[in-house]
XYZ file of C-alpha atoms in Angstrom:
538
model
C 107.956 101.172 98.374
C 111.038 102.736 99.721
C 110.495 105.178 102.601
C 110.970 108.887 102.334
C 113.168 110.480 105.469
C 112.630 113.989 106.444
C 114.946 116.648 105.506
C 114.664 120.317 105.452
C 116.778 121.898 103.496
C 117.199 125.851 103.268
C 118.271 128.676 101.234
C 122.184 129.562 101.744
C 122.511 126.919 104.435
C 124.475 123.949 104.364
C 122.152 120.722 105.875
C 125.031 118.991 107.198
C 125.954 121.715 109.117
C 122.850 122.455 110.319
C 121.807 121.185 113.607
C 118.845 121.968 115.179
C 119.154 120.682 118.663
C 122.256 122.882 119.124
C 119.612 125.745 118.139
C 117.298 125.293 120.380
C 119.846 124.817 123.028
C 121.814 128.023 122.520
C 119.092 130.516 121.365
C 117.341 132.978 123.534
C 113.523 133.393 122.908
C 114.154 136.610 121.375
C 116.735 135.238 119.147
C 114.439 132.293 118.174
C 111.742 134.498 117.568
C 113.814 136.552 114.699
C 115.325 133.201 113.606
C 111.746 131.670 112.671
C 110.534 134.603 111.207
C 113.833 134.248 109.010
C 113.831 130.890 108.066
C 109.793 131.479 107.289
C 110.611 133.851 105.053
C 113.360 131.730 103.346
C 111.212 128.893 103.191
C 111.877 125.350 102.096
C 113.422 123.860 99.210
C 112.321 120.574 100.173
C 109.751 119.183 102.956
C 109.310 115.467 102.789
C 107.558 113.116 105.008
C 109.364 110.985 107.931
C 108.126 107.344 108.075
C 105.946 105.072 105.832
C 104.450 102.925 108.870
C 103.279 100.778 105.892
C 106.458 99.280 105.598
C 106.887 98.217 109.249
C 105.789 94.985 110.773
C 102.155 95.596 111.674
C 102.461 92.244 114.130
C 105.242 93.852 115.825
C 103.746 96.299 118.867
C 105.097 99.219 119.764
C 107.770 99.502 122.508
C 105.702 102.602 124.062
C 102.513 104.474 123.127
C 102.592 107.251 125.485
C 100.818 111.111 125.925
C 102.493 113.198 128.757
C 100.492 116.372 129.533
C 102.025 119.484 131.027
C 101.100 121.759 133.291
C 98.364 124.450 131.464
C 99.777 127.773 130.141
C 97.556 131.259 129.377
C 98.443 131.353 125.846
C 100.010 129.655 122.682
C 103.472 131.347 122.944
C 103.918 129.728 126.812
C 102.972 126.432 125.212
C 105.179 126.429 122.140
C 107.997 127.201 124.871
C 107.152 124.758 126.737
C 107.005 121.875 124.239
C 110.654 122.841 123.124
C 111.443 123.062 126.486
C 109.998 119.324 127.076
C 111.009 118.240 123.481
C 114.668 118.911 124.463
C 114.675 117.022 127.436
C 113.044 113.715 125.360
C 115.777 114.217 123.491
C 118.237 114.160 126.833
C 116.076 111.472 128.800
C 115.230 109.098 125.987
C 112.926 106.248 126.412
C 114.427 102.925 125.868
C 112.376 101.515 123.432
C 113.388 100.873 119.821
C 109.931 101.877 118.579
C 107.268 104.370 119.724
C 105.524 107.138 119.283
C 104.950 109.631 122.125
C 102.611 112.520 122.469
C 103.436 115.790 124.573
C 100.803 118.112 125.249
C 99.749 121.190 126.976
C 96.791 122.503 127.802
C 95.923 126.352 127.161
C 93.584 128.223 128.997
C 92.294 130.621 126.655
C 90.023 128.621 123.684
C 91.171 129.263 120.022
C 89.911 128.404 116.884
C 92.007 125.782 115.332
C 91.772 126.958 111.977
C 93.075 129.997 112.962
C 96.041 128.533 114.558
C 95.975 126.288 110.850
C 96.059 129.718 109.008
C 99.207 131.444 111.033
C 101.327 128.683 110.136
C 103.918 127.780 107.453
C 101.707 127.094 104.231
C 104.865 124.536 102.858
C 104.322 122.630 105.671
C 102.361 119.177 105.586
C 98.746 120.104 106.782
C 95.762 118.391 108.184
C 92.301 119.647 109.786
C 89.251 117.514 111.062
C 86.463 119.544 112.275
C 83.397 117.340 114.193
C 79.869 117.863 113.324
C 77.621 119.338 115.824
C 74.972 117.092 116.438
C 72.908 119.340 119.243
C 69.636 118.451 119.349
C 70.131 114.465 118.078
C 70.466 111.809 120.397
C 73.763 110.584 120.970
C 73.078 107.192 119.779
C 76.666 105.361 120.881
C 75.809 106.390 124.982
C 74.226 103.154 125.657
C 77.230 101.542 124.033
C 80.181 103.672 125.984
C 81.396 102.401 128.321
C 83.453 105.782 129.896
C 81.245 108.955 131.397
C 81.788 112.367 130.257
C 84.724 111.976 127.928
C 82.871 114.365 125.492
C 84.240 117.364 127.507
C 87.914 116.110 126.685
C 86.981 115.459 122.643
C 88.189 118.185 120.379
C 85.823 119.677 118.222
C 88.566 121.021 115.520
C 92.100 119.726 115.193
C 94.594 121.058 113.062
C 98.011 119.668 112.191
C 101.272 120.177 110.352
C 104.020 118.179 110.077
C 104.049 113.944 109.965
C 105.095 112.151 112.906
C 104.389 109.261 110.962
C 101.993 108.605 107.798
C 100.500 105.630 105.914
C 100.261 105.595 102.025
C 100.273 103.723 99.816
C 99.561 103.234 95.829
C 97.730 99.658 96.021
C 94.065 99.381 97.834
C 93.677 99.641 102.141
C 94.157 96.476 102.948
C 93.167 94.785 106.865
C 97.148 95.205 107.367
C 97.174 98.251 106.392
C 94.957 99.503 109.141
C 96.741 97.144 111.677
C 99.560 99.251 110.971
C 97.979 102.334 111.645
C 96.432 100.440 114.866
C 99.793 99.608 116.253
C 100.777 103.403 116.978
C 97.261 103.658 118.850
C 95.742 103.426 122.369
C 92.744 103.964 124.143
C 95.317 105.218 127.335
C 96.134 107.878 124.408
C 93.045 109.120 122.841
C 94.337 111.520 121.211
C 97.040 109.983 119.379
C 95.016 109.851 116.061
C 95.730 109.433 112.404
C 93.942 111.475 110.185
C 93.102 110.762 106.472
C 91.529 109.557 104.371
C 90.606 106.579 101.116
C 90.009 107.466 97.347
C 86.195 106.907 96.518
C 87.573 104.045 94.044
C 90.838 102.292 95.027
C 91.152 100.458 91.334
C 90.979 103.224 89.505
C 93.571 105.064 87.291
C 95.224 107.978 89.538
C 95.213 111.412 88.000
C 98.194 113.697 87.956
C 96.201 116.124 90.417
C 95.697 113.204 92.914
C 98.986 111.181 92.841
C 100.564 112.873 95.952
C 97.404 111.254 98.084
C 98.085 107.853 96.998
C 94.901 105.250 97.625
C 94.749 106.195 101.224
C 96.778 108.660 102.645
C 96.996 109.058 106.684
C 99.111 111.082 108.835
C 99.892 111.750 112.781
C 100.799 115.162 112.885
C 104.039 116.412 114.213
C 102.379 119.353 115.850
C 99.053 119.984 116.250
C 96.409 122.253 117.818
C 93.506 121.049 119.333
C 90.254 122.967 120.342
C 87.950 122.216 123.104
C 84.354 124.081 124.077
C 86.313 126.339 126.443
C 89.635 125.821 126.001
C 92.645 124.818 123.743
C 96.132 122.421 123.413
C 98.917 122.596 121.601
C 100.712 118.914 121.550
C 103.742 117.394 119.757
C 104.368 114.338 118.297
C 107.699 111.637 117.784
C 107.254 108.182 116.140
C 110.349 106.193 115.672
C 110.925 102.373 114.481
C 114.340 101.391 114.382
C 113.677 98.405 112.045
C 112.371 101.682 109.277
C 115.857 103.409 109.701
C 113.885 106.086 111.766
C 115.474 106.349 115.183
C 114.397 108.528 117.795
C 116.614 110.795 117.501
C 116.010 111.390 113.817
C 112.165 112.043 114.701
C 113.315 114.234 117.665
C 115.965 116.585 114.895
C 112.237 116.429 112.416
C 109.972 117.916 115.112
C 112.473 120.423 116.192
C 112.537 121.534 112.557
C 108.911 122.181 112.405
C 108.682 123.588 115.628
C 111.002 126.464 114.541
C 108.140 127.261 111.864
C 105.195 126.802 114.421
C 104.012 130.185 114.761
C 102.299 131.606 117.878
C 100.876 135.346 116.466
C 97.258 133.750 115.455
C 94.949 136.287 114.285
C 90.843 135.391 113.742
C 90.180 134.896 110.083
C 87.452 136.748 108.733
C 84.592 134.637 107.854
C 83.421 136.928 105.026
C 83.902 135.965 101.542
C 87.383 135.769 100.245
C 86.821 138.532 97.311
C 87.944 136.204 95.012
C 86.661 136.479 91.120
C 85.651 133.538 89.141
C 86.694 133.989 85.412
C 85.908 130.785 83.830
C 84.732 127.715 84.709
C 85.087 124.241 82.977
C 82.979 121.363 83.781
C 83.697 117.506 83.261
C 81.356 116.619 81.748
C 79.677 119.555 80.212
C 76.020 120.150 80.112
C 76.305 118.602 76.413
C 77.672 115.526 77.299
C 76.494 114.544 80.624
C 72.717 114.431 79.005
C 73.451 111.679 77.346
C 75.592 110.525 80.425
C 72.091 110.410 81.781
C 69.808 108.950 79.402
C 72.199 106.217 78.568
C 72.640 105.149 82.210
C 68.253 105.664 82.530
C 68.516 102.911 80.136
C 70.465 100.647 81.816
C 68.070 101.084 84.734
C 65.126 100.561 82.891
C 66.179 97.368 81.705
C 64.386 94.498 83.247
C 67.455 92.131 83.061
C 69.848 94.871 85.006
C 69.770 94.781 88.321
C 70.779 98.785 88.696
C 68.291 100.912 90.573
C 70.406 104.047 91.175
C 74.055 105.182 89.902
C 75.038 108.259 90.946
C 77.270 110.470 88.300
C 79.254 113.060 89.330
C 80.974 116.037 87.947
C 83.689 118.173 88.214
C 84.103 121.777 87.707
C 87.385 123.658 87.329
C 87.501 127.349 88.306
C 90.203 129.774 87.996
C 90.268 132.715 89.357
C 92.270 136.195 89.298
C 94.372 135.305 92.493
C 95.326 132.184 94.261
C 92.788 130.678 96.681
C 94.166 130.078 100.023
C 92.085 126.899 101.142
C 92.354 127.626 104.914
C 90.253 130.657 104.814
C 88.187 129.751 102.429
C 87.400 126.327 104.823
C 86.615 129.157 107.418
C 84.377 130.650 105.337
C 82.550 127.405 104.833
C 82.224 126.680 108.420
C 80.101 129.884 109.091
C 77.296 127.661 107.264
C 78.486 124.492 108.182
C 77.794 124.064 111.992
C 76.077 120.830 111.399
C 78.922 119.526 108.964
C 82.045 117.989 109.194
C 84.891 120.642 107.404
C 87.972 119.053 106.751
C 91.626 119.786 105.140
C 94.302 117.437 103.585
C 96.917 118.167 101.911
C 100.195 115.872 101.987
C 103.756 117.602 101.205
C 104.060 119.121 97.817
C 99.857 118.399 96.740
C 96.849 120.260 96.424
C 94.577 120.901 99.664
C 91.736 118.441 99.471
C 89.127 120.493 101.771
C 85.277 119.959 102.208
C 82.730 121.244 104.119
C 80.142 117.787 104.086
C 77.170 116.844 106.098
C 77.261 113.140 105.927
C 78.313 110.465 108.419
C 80.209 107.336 106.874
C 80.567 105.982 110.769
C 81.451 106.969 114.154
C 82.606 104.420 116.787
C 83.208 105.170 120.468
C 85.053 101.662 122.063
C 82.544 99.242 120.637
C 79.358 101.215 120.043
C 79.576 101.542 116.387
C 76.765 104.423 114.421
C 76.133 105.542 111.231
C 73.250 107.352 108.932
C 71.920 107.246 105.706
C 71.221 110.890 103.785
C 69.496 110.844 100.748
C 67.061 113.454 98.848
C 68.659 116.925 97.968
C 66.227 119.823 98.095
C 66.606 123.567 98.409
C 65.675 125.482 101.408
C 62.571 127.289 101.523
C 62.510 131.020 101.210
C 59.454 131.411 103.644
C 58.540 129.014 106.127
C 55.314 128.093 104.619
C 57.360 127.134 101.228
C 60.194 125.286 103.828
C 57.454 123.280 105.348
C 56.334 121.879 101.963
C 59.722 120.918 101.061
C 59.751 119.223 103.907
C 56.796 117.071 104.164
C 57.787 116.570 100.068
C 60.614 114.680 101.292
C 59.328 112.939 103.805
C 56.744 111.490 101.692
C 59.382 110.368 99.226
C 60.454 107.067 101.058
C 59.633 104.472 103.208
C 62.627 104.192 105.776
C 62.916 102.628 109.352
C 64.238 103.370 111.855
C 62.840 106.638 112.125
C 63.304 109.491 109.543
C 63.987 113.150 109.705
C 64.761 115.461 107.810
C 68.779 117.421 108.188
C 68.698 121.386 106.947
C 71.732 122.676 105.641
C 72.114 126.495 105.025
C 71.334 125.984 101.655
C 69.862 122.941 101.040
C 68.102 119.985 103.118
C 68.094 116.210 103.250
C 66.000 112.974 104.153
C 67.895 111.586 107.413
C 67.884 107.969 109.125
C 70.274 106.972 112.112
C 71.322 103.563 113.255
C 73.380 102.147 115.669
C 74.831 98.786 117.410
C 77.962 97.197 118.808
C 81.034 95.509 117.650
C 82.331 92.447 118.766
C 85.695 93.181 118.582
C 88.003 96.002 117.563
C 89.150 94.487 114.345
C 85.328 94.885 112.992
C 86.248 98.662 112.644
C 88.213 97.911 109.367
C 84.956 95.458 108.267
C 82.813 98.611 108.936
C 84.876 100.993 106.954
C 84.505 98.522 103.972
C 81.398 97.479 103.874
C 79.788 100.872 104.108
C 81.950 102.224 101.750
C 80.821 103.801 99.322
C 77.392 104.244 100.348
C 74.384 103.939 97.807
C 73.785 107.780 98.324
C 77.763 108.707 96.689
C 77.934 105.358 94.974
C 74.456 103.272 93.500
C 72.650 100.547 94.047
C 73.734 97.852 93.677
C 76.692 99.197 94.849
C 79.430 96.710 93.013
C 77.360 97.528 89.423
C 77.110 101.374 90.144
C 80.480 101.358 90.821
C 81.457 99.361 87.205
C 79.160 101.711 85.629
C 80.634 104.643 87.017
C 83.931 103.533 86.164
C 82.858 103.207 82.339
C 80.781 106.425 82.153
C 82.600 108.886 83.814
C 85.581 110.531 82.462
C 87.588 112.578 85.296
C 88.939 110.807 88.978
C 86.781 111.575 91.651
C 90.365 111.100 93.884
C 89.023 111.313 97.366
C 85.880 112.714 96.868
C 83.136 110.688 97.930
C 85.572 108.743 99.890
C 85.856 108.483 103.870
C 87.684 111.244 104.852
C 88.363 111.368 109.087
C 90.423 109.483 111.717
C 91.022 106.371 113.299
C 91.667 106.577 117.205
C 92.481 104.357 120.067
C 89.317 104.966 121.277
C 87.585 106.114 118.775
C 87.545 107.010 115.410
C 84.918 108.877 113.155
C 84.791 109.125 109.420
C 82.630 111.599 107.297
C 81.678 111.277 103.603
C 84.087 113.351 101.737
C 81.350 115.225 99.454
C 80.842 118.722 98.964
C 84.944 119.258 98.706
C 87.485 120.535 96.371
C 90.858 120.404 95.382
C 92.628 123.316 95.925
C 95.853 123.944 93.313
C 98.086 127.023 93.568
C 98.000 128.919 90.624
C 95.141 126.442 89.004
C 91.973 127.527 91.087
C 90.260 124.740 92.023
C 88.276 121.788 91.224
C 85.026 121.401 92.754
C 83.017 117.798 93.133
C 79.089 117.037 92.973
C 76.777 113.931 92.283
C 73.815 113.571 91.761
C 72.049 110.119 91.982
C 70.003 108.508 88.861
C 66.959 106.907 89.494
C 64.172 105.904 86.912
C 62.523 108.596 86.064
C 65.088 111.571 86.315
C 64.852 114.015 84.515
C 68.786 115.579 82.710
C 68.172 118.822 83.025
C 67.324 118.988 86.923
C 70.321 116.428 87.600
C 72.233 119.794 86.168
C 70.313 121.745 88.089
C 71.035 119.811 91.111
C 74.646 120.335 90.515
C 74.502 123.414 90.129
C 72.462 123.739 93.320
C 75.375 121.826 95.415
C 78.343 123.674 94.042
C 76.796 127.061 94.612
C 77.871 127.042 98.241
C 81.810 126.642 97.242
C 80.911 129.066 94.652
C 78.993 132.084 96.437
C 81.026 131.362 99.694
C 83.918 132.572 97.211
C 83.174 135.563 96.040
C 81.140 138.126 97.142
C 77.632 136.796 98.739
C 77.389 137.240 102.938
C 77.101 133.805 104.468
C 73.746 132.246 105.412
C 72.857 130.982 108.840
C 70.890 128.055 108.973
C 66.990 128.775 109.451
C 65.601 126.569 112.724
């Protein structure tokens, strides 16, 4: 798998000619001001990626994982001058290290949403966005295990990136070496050097056209990215270089100065209201004829005494095109406004579809060596008074038997039976045993997990891609990982494909599986067009 370099190449210029260190030395703000808004508007012809760190030794370490922070600026313009400022004299004062990745970042006193920041820039570029769940009002189950005090005021709750300091990918399954490469460009002394991705729901499978730019598992370090705190924001650039990769230092240094002349510092507020977009058709795989007997015949299997199968869970997806383009940034925003206690997330490699989701479930999240993760289960709609709300709720949880304790988690539009667990690792490499063995869960997947995943395989007739898969970012420090459900993929000029399962147990009925689906996709759906967004009833 050879490794793709960066180039940017542009209308009516010449690339060998074009150097953009001698830019940034020899312009005036004002001057790079007009000469961003011009190349922005010329766009690139090309935008590739800088670094497979797939490729490189992953016993090798690092010469230097390093984050310098600057002094704190009033506003996003101040710190995009002073990053150029700093990223010039990296490029004067190199460190003497054949490999490394280095983070510079500065603090910003005013607090701005990172999608916003997402939104303003360069839609060509690379992009990435990890939003946390807020988990107010649940006990923070890893504080027993932590062994630092406080560090939650210094975790972003959004992040958004563009650019790729350095990315993993790759066609054939995650291996353990795989994430020790991603590992080696990692440190606890630099939390927030993270790379964020995430794994196709099944690595075996066939890769569709739409899909093929994500790989099996796609990761990336942003070159620039914005993060944003309770009170406060940062705006931070990245260079990874590896000699033994024919990426040098200086080539990652001439990258990031390339994207930093499209980083753009006018941010305006997106309006959470719907996008006025108009659905004109809509095409589901399966349709409502077919997935019937998608059903019955997999009710069947579970019903016979000499399959082990208790649950599959069959999915389905639904293209919709509409009468203009969707841009998946604001319509992520839009999704937030109900999704305060859901992860919202964005990927979208150069040249592919955005994969974005707005999805309430947990796959893991672990702080040093305190290690949690949850089980959801159960869809039901909310109630539409709180008499009818508190029946659905003690109908759920009198469904199951489940210890440790269960609750139950309300979404805007729909609620779910809830369990939490938590315990300790014995060493860091048991992150990459975690990911795998809880992926995919019973709730996206079956159980038994290895048979619904066969059957799935056989039954259904579309690639679920990343949906269902984990979808987040491994840190230093941390690293946390959602369920990638409730997502779509975003095409320009093809709508969008929207994902939903539903899980099969003996006993369900066809028709409300549909229903069900229809039930879960009606958020993308409503949040689309026209409908005001709900807030969450306490």
């Amino acid at each position: 798998m050879a490794s793709l370099q960066c180039s940017f190449h542009f209308l009516g210029t010449n690339p060998k000619k074009y150097n953009p260190s001698s830019i940034f030395q020899s312009y005036s703000r004002t001057s790079f001001t007009k000469l961003s808004s011009r190349v922005s508007r010329q766009r690139f012809l090309r935008c590739t990626l800088s670094m497979n760190g797939c490729e490189a030794d992953h016993k090798a370490p690092l010469g230097t994982v390093e984050t310098r922070t600057l002094s704190t600026v009033p506003s996003p313009a101040a710190a995009t001058e002073r990053l150029i400022t700093a990223v010039s004299d990296l490029k004067s004062q190199p460190p003497p290290f054949s490999s490394g990745i280095v983070r510079l970042q500065v603090p910003i006193e005013q607090k701005i949403g990172a999608i916003d920041w997402l939104h303003a820039q360069n839609e060509i570029l690379p992009r990435s966005f990890f939003s946390r769940r807020s988990d107010s009002g649940r006990p923070d189950l890893l504080q027993d295990f932590s062994s630092d005090n406080g560090s939650s005021d210094h975790n972003p709750v959004s992040v958004a990136g563009i650019g790729s300091a350095v990315f993993f990918r790759d066609l054939d399954p995650f291996s353990h070496d795989d994430w020790r490469s991603i590992r080696r460009f990692l440190s606890s002394k630099s939390p927030l050097i993270r790379a964020y991705g995430g794994l196709r729901f099944d690595p075996t499978g066939k890769i569709a056209v739409e899909w093929e730019h994500f790989g099996s598992f796609y990761f990336t370090v942003p070159q620039v990215e914005f993060d944003e705190f309770g009170g406060s924001s940062m705006l931070a650039a990245t260079v990874a270089w590896d000699n033994e990769l024919s990426w040098t230092l200086e080539n990652a240094i001439e990258a990031l100065q390339e994207t930093m002349l499209q980083v753009s510092s006018v941010i305006m507020r997106l309006r959470r209201e719907s996008l006025g977009v108009s659905v004109v058709s809509k095409n589901h795989v399966p349709s409502e004829g077919a997935y019937y007997p998608a059903v019955n015949n997999a009710l069947e299997i579970i019903k016979d005494k000499h399959s082990p199968l208790s649950k599959v869970v069959l999915a389905r997806s639904s293209r919709i095109i509409t009468d203009t383009d969707i841009d998946p940034i604001a319509w992520l925003a839009r999704l937030q406004c109900e999704g305060q206690d859901a992860y919202q997330f964005c990927l979208q490699p150069p040249g592919a579809p955005a994969f974005i989701g707005n999805t309430p479930e947990r796959l893991f999240h672990r702080k040093h060596l305190g290690v949690c993760s949850e089980a959801l289960a159960a869809t039901r709609p909310r109630g539409d008074s709180k008499v009818r709300e508190m029946e659905i709720e003690r109908d759920l949880l009198t469904r199951v038997v489940v210890k440790p304790h269960k609750s139950v988690r309300k979404l805007a539009r729909v609620q779910h039976l809830y369990s939490q667990l938590a315990g300790q690792l014995k060493r860091e490499d048991d992150e990459f045993n975690i990911l795998t063995a809880l992926h995919p869960t019973p709730a996206v997947c079956g159980c038994p997990v290895e048979e619904a995943r066969l059957l799935i395989k056989q039954i259904e007739s579309f690639d679920r891609g990343m949906y269902a898969g984990p979808i987040g970012f491994f840190g230093g420090g941390e690293s946390e990982f959602s369920v990638g459900i409730r997502s779509a993929l975003v095409e320009k000029g093809l709508g969008a494909l929207i994902y939903a399962g539903t899980g099969i147990v003996s006993g369900s009925n066809p028709s409300s599986e549909w229903n069900e689906l229809e039930l879960k996709i009606s958020q993308f759906t409503k949040s689309l067009e026209h409908e005001s967004a709900l807030q969450p009833i306490n």
